């Protein structure tokens, strides 16, 4: 396949960025989107004449990635206006070139959301997500001194639903997609997972309020129920978890 | 005189850990606050250690190269975690898990360590459930189990095909809680580039801030490395792109011994290689072998027709299929350990029966399972794996059998540690996949997650106290000591040297060359001639790298090519050590298959008389040969027999 790529280039958080256009040929439809970018980078770096006096356009494109199998949540970019590209239920690293057509022009941008400042090119800073978890995304137990794992049975359907929520990989697609840059789906996934399990239920209300407050404080927007996050979530985490979060949140507000 | 002291406690194997805990020194809570511990790595081993140490009161600094601790490669583990709970009432026990692990490791692991691992396995499951890990449950609400290779009981706990993710998020949540409480300080996007020794003890590390390029110095009373495995020395592996050897390699160069570097695990069920642009290999969980059957056609004509796409796998009748694992190993069938399954696949493909264009693939077929259990049950068990396969290969595994081939997956070798998980450098510890300790020459499925969490939650928090108890009078260190300055200068010098090369080859292209050499001469089958040639080729590659690598941009910014170059430089040196180790070990055991040492029917032949030892290598300088120390393995409980899965 031969493709035209329009890629966002930005030196660092302080410098203004811009789109650069590249032509790349002979791409196999069986390779992944990131492997396509690898090939572009190999080409750019090999052809680069002066490795120091470069312009943003001719050095390799920086992007985050690690596991390349859709689970670490490190990769993520806007491809043709959609988080993780046109395929549903996959991360960018799992997107394959067979989803595009020969001759296509593909526009590639970083996540754009105020709480995720751009570090370079397609790389953004998502430490805000860690801060939300630190605000309460856990069960307060220390190592040791816990009951036997089978001491408290958990109905299978609840355990399964908790697992559905726990599938979140923290990639940030929900935030990047949301017109309000809300992190509600991310927060809801954690709150819901733990609220569904007896081990987590003890602190459920408190947890909801702490995490939502932290989210607000970090500059994420409000949820206006557009549902865009659910559509773009590579792990297909359902917005029904947001309803559960709201329930816990209001119960908490009422009781405090 | 041997320089090895493994510090194995006295007493019968089942009482060693008890005895150790009863006798080890403790640090009182008010002193713990005055002691700093650096933990490099936030995977299962590092995150669980950092959280547990902070809960005890130590001041912890945790480092990882990703943007968040939650992204460590433990996240990618699919299949499950073992424990000796015997919830299935199928005859499991601590002893049996211990026995299976020693046997599975082909008798090259330390009995005492493995017994302790089996003992604490049950606590791990309790701990994870208490954290809210959503393990799979049956209809009565109790925990469900599945079987894994190398075992005849069902002792594997799992959370769909995302067990590693769920366990890591559990450990990450415990870690996050400690961050909020102020006991752990997090340093993300940091690459550890050196370990600092003061008076022979580990006292700190040098890292590069990957965001700003700044070289930072950090000090502590003890340093813990939990930096994962080194499978990426082969370029293509199931590891994450950033997985690397560098922290362990720097420790080695500063005096920590490196144990059994050649013990690599080649996992039998991965998606086959499909193009030169390929950047990594995807594992299909071992759990699939519970219900999937592995085969190739019996007849060459069928193989040829398949390759020409004239017929499909489904068209081949039952009697013309060679279920070669069931044929060769009737007792364990498709559930033989990984090394055995991988070699059997290679044997069939070498004989010409491989079923893809390249002739490097076999079938993993779910037809019988779907007929027996129904599609729904198969989907509930493996749905996400099937989906992952379909996304990559563009074929529906419910209809056509999967195509799989062995791939580099795990490294049993690693930094040598004693019973306390301390390396040969005082105050430097090593946990998880990065150490060599518990899996001998072959790791059983679902045992790495167990080991990582055992090390971090339940072993290190005890053993590190035994060392730190004598450090309570050592005040906090400043990083302006000459040792720190020198280490930082060395790191800067190396980076500048790399940048100055301005050669013509990209880092990835050199890494690929390394991978080819490793796979060719130190892969699934090794021999003396090949290894000698391999060592020569690696030495040449090292020279080529330092003459011709091309790293664009500058050092004071986010520079991914520089990150990779640092790693590949270390991988090249490691590759040579792996070959030396493989050359030295003139026996076949576990994942290490020496062609000169096999039985008539092609099974691996171990040599206990000459090789029942851990090879611990000591660095002797840039151009000197490393020195081999032998830690003899004593088997007091398990009798050494030839592994037999027939
Ligand atoms: C695809 C796959 C599936 C698997 N499935 C299973 C399974 O089902 N069951 C099982 O038991 N095992 C499984 N394993 C093996 C198991 O997942 C690993 O062995 C284990 O998780 C390793 O954990 P760890 O904590 O030692 O290291 P990792 O999780 O790899 O963590 C390494 C940490 O070190 C940090 N680090 C590394 N280098 C540096 C550096 N230079 N500077 C700073 N930080 C650094 C990283 O940031 C990371 O935080 C699987 C492995 C793979 C690859
Ligand atoms: S690289 Fe890990 S999810 Fe894409």
Coordinates of N, CA, C and O in Angstrom, one line a residue, chain B residues 249 252-254 494 538-539 542-543 545-546 569-570 572-574 576-577 580 618-626:
Chain B
X249 N 22.4 -5.5 33.9 CA 23.7 -5.5 33.3 C 24.7 -4.6 34.0 O 25.9 -4.9 34.2
X252 N 25.8 -6.2 37.1 CA 26.8 -7.3 36.7 C 28.1 -6.6 36.6 O 29.1 -7.1 37.1
X253 N 28.2 -5.5 35.9 CA 29.4 -4.9 35.6 C 30.0 -4.3 36.9 O 31.2 -4.0 37.0
X254 N 29.2 -4.1 37.9 CA 29.7 -3.5 39.2 C 30.0 -4.7 40.2 O 30.3 -4.4 41.3
X494 N 29.3 7.9 28.4 CA 28.8 6.9 27.5 C 27.8 7.5 26.5 O 27.8 7.2 25.3
X538 N 29.0 -11.9 17.5 CA 28.5 -10.8 18.4 C 29.6 -9.8 18.7 O 29.4 -8.6 18.7
X539 N 30.9 -10.3 18.8 CA 32.0 -9.4 19.0 C 32.1 -8.4 17.8 O 32.3 -7.2 18.0
X542 N 29.4 -5.9 18.0 CA 29.6 -4.9 19.0 C 30.5 -3.8 18.4 O 30.2 -2.6 18.6
X543 N 31.6 -4.2 17.7 CA 32.4 -3.2 17.1 C 31.7 -2.4 16.1 O 31.8 -1.1 16.0
X545 N 28.5 -1.7 16.0 CA 27.5 -0.8 16.7 C 28.3 0.4 17.2 O 27.8 1.5 16.9
X546 N 29.4 0.3 17.8 CA 30.1 1.4 18.4 C 30.8 2.3 17.3 O 31.4 3.3 17.6
X569 N 23.1 -1.5 23.3 CA 24.5 -1.7 23.6 C 24.7 -2.7 24.7 O 25.6 -3.6 24.7
X570 N 23.8 -2.7 25.7 CA 23.9 -3.7 26.8 C 23.4 -5.1 26.3 O 24.0 -6.1 26.7
X572 N 23.9 -6.4 23.5 CA 24.9 -7.0 22.7 C 25.9 -7.7 23.6 O 26.3 -8.9 23.4
X573 N 26.3 -7.1 24.7 CA 27.2 -7.7 25.6 C 26.6 -8.9 26.3 O 27.2 -9.9 26.5
X574 N 25.3 -8.7 26.7 CA 24.6 -9.9 27.3 C 24.6 -11.1 26.4 O 24.8 -12.2 26.8
X576 N 26.7 -12.1 24.3 CA 27.9 -12.8 24.3 C 28.0 -13.7 25.6 O 28.4 -14.9 25.5
X577 N 27.6 -13.1 26.7 CA 27.6 -13.9 27.9 C 26.7 -15.1 27.8 O 27.0 -16.2 28.3
X580 N 28.4 -17.8 25.9 CA 29.5 -18.4 26.7 C 28.9 -19.4 27.7 O 29.4 -20.5 27.9
X618 N 31.1 -13.9 36.8 CA 31.6 -12.7 37.4 C 32.3 -11.9 36.3 O 33.1 -12.4 35.6
X619 N 31.9 -10.6 36.3 CA 32.5 -9.7 35.3 C 34.0 -9.4 35.7 O 34.3 -9.1 36.8
X620 N 34.8 -9.4 34.6 CA 36.2 -9.2 34.9 C 36.8 -8.1 34.2 O 38.1 -7.9 34.1
X621 N 36.0 -7.3 33.5 CA 36.5 -6.1 32.8 C 36.2 -6.2 31.3 O 35.9 -7.3 30.8
X622 N 36.3 -5.1 30.7 CA 35.9 -4.9 29.3 C 36.4 -6.0 28.3 O 35.6 -6.6 27.6
X623 N 37.7 -6.3 28.4 CA 38.2 -7.2 27.4 C 38.7 -8.5 28.0 O 39.3 -9.3 27.3
X624 N 38.2 -8.8 29.2 CA 38.7 -10.0 29.8 C 37.5 -11.0 29.8 O 36.3 -10.6 29.7
X625 N 37.8 -12.3 29.9 CA 36.7 -13.3 29.9 C 36.1 -13.3 31.3 O 36.8 -13.2 32.3
X626 N 34.8 -13.5 31.4 CA 34.2 -13.5 32.7 C 34.6 -14.8 33.5 O 34.9 -15.8 32.8

